[in-house]
CSV table of C-alpha atoms and ligand atoms in Angstrom, one decimal:
chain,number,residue,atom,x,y,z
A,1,UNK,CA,-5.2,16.8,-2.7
A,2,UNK,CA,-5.6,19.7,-5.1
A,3,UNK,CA,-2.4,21.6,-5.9
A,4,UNK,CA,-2.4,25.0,-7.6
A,5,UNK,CA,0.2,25.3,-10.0
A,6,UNK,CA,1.8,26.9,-12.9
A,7,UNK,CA,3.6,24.7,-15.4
A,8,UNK,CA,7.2,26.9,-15.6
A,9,UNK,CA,6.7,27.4,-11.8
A,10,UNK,CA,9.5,25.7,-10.1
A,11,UNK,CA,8.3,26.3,-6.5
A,12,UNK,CA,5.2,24.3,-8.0
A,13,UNK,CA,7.0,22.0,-9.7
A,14,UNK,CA,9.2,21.1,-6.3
A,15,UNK,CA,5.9,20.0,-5.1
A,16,UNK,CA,5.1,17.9,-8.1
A,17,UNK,CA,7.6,15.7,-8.2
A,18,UNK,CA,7.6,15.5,-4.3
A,19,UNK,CA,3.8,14.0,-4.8
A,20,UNK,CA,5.0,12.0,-7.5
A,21,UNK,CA,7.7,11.0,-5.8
A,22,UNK,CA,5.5,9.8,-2.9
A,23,UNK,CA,2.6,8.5,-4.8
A,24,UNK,CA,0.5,10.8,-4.1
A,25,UNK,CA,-2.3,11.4,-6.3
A,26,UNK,CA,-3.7,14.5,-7.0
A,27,UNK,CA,-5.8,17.1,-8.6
A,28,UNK,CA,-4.2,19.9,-10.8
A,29,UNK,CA,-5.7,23.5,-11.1
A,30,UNK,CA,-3.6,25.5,-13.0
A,31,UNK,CA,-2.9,29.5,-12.1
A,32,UNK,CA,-1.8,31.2,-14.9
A,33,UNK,CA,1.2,33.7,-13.9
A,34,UNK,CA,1.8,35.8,-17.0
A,35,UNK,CA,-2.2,36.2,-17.0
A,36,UNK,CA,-1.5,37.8,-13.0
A,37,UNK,CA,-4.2,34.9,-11.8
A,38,UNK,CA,-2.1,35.0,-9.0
A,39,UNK,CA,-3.9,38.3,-8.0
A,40,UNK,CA,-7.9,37.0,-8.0
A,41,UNK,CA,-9.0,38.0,-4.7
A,42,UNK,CA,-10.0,33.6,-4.6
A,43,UNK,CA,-6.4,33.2,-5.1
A,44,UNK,CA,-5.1,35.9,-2.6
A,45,UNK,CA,-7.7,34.4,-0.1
A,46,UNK,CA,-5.7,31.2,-0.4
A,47,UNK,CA,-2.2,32.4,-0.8
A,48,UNK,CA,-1.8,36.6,0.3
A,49,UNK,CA,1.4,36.4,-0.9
A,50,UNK,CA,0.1,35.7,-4.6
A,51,UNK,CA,2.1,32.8,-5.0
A,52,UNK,CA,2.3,29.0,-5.9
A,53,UNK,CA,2.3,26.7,-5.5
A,54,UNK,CA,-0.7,26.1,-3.0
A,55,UNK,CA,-1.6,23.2,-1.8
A,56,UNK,CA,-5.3,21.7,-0.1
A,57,UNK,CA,-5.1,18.9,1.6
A,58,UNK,CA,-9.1,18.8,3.0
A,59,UNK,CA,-9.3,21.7,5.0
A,60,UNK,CA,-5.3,22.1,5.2
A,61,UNK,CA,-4.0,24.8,3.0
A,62,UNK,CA,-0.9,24.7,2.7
A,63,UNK,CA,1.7,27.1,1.0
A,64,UNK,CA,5.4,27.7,0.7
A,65,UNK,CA,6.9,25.2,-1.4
A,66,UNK,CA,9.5,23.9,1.4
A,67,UNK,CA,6.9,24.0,4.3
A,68,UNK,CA,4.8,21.9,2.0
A,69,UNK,CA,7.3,19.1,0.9
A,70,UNK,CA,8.1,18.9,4.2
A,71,UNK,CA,4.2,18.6,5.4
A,72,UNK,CA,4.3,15.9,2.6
A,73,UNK,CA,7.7,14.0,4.5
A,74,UNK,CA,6.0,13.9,7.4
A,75,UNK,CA,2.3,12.3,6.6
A,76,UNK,CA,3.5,10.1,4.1
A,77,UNK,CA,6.9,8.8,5.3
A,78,UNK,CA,7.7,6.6,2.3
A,79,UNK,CA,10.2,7.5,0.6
A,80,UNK,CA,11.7,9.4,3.0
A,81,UNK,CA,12.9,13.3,1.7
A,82,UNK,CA,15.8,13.2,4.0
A,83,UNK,CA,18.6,10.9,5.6
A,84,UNK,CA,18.6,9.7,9.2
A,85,UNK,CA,21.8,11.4,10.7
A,86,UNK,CA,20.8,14.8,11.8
A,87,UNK,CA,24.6,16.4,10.2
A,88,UNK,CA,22.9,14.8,6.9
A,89,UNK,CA,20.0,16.0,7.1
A,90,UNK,CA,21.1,19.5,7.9
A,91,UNK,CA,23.3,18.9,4.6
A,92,UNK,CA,20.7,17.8,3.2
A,93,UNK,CA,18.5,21.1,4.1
A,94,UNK,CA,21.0,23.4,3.4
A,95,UNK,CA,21.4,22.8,-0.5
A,96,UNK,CA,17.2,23.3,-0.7
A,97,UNK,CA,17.6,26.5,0.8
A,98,UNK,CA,20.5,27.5,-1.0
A,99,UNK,CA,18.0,27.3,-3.9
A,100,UNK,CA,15.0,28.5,-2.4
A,101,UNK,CA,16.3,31.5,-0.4
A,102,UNK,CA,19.4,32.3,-2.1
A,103,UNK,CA,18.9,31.8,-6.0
A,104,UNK,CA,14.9,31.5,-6.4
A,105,UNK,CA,13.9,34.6,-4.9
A,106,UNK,CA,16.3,36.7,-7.1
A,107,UNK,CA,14.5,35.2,-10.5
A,108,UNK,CA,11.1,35.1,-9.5
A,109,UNK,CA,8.3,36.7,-12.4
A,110,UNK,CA,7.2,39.2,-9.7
A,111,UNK,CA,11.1,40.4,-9.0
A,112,UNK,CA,11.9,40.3,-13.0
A,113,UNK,CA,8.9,42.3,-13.8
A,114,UNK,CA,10.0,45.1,-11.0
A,115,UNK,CA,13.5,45.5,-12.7
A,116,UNK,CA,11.8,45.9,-16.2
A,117,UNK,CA,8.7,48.1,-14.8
A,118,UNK,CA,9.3,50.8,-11.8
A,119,UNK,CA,12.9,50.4,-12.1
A,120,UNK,CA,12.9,50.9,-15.9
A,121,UNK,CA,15.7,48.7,-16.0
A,122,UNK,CA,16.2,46.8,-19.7
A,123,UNK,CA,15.5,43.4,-21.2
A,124,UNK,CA,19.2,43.0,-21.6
A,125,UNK,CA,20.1,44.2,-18.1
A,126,UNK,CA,17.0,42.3,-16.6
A,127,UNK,CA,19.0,39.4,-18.2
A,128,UNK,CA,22.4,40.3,-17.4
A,129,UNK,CA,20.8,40.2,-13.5
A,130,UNK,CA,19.1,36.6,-13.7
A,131,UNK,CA,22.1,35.4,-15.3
A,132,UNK,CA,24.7,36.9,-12.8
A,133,UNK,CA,22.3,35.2,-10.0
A,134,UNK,CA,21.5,31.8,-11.1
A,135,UNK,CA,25.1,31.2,-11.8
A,136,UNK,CA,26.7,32.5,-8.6
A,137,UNK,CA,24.4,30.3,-6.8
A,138,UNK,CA,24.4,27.1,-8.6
A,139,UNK,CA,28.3,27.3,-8.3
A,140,UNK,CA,28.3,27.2,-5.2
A,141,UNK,CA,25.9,24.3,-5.3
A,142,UNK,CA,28.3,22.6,-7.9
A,143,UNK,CA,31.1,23.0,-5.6
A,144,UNK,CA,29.3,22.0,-2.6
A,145,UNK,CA,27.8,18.5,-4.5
A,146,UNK,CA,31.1,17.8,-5.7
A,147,UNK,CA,33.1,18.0,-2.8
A,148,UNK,CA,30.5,16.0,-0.9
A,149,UNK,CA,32.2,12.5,1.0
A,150,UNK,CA,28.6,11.2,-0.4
A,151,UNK,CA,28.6,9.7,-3.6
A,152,UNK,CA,25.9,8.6,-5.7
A,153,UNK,CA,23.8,8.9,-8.5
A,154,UNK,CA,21.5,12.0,-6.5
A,155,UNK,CA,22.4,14.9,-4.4
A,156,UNK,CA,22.5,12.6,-1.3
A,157,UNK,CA,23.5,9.2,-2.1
A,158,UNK,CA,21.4,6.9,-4.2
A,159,UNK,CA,18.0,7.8,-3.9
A,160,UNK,CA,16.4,11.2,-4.7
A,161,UNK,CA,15.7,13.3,-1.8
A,162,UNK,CA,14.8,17.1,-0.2
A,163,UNK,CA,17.8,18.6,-2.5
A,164,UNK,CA,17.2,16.8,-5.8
A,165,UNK,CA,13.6,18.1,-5.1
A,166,UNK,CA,14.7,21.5,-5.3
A,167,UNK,CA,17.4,21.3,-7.7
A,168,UNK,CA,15.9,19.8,-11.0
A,169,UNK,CA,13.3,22.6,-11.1
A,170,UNK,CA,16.7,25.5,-10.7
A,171,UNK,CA,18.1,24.0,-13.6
A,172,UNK,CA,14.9,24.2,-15.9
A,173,UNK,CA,14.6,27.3,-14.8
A,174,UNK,CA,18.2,28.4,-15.8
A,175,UNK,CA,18.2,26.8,-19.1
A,176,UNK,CA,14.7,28.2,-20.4
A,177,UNK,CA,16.9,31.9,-19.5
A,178,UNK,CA,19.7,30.2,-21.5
A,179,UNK,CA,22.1,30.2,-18.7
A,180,UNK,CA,25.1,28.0,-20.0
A,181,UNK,CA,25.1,24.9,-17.1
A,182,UNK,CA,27.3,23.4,-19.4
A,183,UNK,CA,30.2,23.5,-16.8
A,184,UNK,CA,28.1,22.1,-14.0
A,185,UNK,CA,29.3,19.0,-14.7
A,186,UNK,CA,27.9,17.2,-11.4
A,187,UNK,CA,24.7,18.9,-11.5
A,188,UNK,CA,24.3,17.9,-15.0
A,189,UNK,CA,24.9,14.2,-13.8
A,190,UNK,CA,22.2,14.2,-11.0
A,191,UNK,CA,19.8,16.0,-13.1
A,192,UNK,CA,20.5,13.1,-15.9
A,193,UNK,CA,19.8,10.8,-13.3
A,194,UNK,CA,16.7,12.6,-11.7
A,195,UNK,CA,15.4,12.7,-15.3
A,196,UNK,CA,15.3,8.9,-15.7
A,197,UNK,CA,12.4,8.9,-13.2
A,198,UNK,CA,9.3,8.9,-13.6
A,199,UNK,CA,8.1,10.8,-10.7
A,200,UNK,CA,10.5,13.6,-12.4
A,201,UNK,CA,9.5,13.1,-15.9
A,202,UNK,CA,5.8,13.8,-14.8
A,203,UNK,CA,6.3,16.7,-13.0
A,204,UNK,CA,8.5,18.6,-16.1
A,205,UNK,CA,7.0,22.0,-17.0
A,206,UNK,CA,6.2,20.3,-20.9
A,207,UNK,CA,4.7,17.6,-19.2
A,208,UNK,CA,1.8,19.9,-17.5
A,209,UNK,CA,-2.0,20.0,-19.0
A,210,UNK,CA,-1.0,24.1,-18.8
A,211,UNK,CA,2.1,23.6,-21.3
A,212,UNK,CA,2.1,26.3,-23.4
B,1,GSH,N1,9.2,30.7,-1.5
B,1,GSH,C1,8.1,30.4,-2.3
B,1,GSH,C2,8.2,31.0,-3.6
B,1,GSH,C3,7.0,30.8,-4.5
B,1,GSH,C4,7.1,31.6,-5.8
B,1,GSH,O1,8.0,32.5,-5.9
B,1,GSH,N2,6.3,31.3,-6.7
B,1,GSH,C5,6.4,31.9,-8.0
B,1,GSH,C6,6.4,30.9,-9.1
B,1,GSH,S1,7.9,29.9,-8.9
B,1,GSH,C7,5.1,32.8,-8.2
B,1,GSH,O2,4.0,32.4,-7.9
B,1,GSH,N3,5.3,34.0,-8.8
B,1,GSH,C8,4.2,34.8,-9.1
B,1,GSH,C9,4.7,36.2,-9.3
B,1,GSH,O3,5.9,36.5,-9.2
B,1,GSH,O4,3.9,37.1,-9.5
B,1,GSH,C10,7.9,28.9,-2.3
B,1,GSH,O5,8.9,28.2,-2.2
B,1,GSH,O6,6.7,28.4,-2.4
């Protein structure tokens, strides 16, 4: 498998630590975002939304970070991603997407870059707007996790799953913006505990060959 990936990407680095997670081994070709690599007409070919991550498995190309964890759930069952109880698993689902469709999109480079370019908007306001995002959503995340009947060391119980998949890349994300997690206390605790793995620890943005 060859997956196209940036290292402060965390739609890419979902997928890293879902192959890691998995076992998978895999090739790395890096797509430098800042450098708008994204835009190659190769790249665009792939992906014509100009994103990664991207992912070839053979002829399969696969893209969408969600459709492509789950694409990884399904041909390589072991670990499994998500419980058994469908209520779980729709739990389960639903704290992914709260990060990918509610939070992510907000912060993404190509988002950012409008505020600052067409709309003319300022560094500190373009800041003021990540901030005001991130948070909002992770709250609710916070609130949601720690209300949960489930306990555990990871979002679902004790192994690391579909959520913890999508979380640990959110909160990289908000601390290299400087967003104060400090009172997402049970966030904080899962992403300790994510961070003791080493499926995690190889997928980290400063663990990349791209690390800048
Ligand atoms: N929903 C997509 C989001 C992918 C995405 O937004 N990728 C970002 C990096 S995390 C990207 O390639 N941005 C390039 C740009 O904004 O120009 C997924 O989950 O794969």
């Amino acid at each position: 498998m060859k997956l196209y990936s940036y290292f402060r990407s965390s739609g890419a680095y979902r997928v890293r630590i879902a192959l890691n997670l998995k076992g998978i081994p895999y090739e790395l070709q890096p797509v430098n975002l800042p450098r708008n690599e994204q835009f190659t007409a190769e790249f665009q070919s792939m992906n014509p939304q100009a994103l990664v991550p991207v992912l070839e498995d053979g002829a399969n190309v696969l893209v969408q970070s969600l459709a492509i964890v789950d694409y990884l759930d399904e041909t390589y069952p072991k670990p499994p991603f998500l419980p058994v109880a469908p209520a779980a698993r729709a739990w389960v689902r639903s704290i992914a997407l709260a990060i990918a469709c509610e939070i992510h999109p907000l912060n993404n480079l190509r988002v950012l870059r409008y505020l600052t370019g067409p709309l003319g908007v300022s560094e500190e306001a373009k800041n003021t707007w990540y901030h005001h995002w991130v948070k909002l959503g992770l709250q609710a995340v916070e609130e949601r996790l720690s209300r949960s009947s489930v306990r555990g060391s990871f979002c679902y119980g004790d192994a690391p799953g579909l959520a913890d998949i999508f979380l640990i890349p959110q909160l990289a994300n908000g601390r290299r913006y400087n967003v104060d997690l400090s009172g997402f206390t049970t966030l904080l605790r899962i992403e300790e505990n994510c961070m003791r793995l080493p499926a995690f620890q190889r997928a980290a943005p400063s663990a990349q060959p791209d690390a800048e």
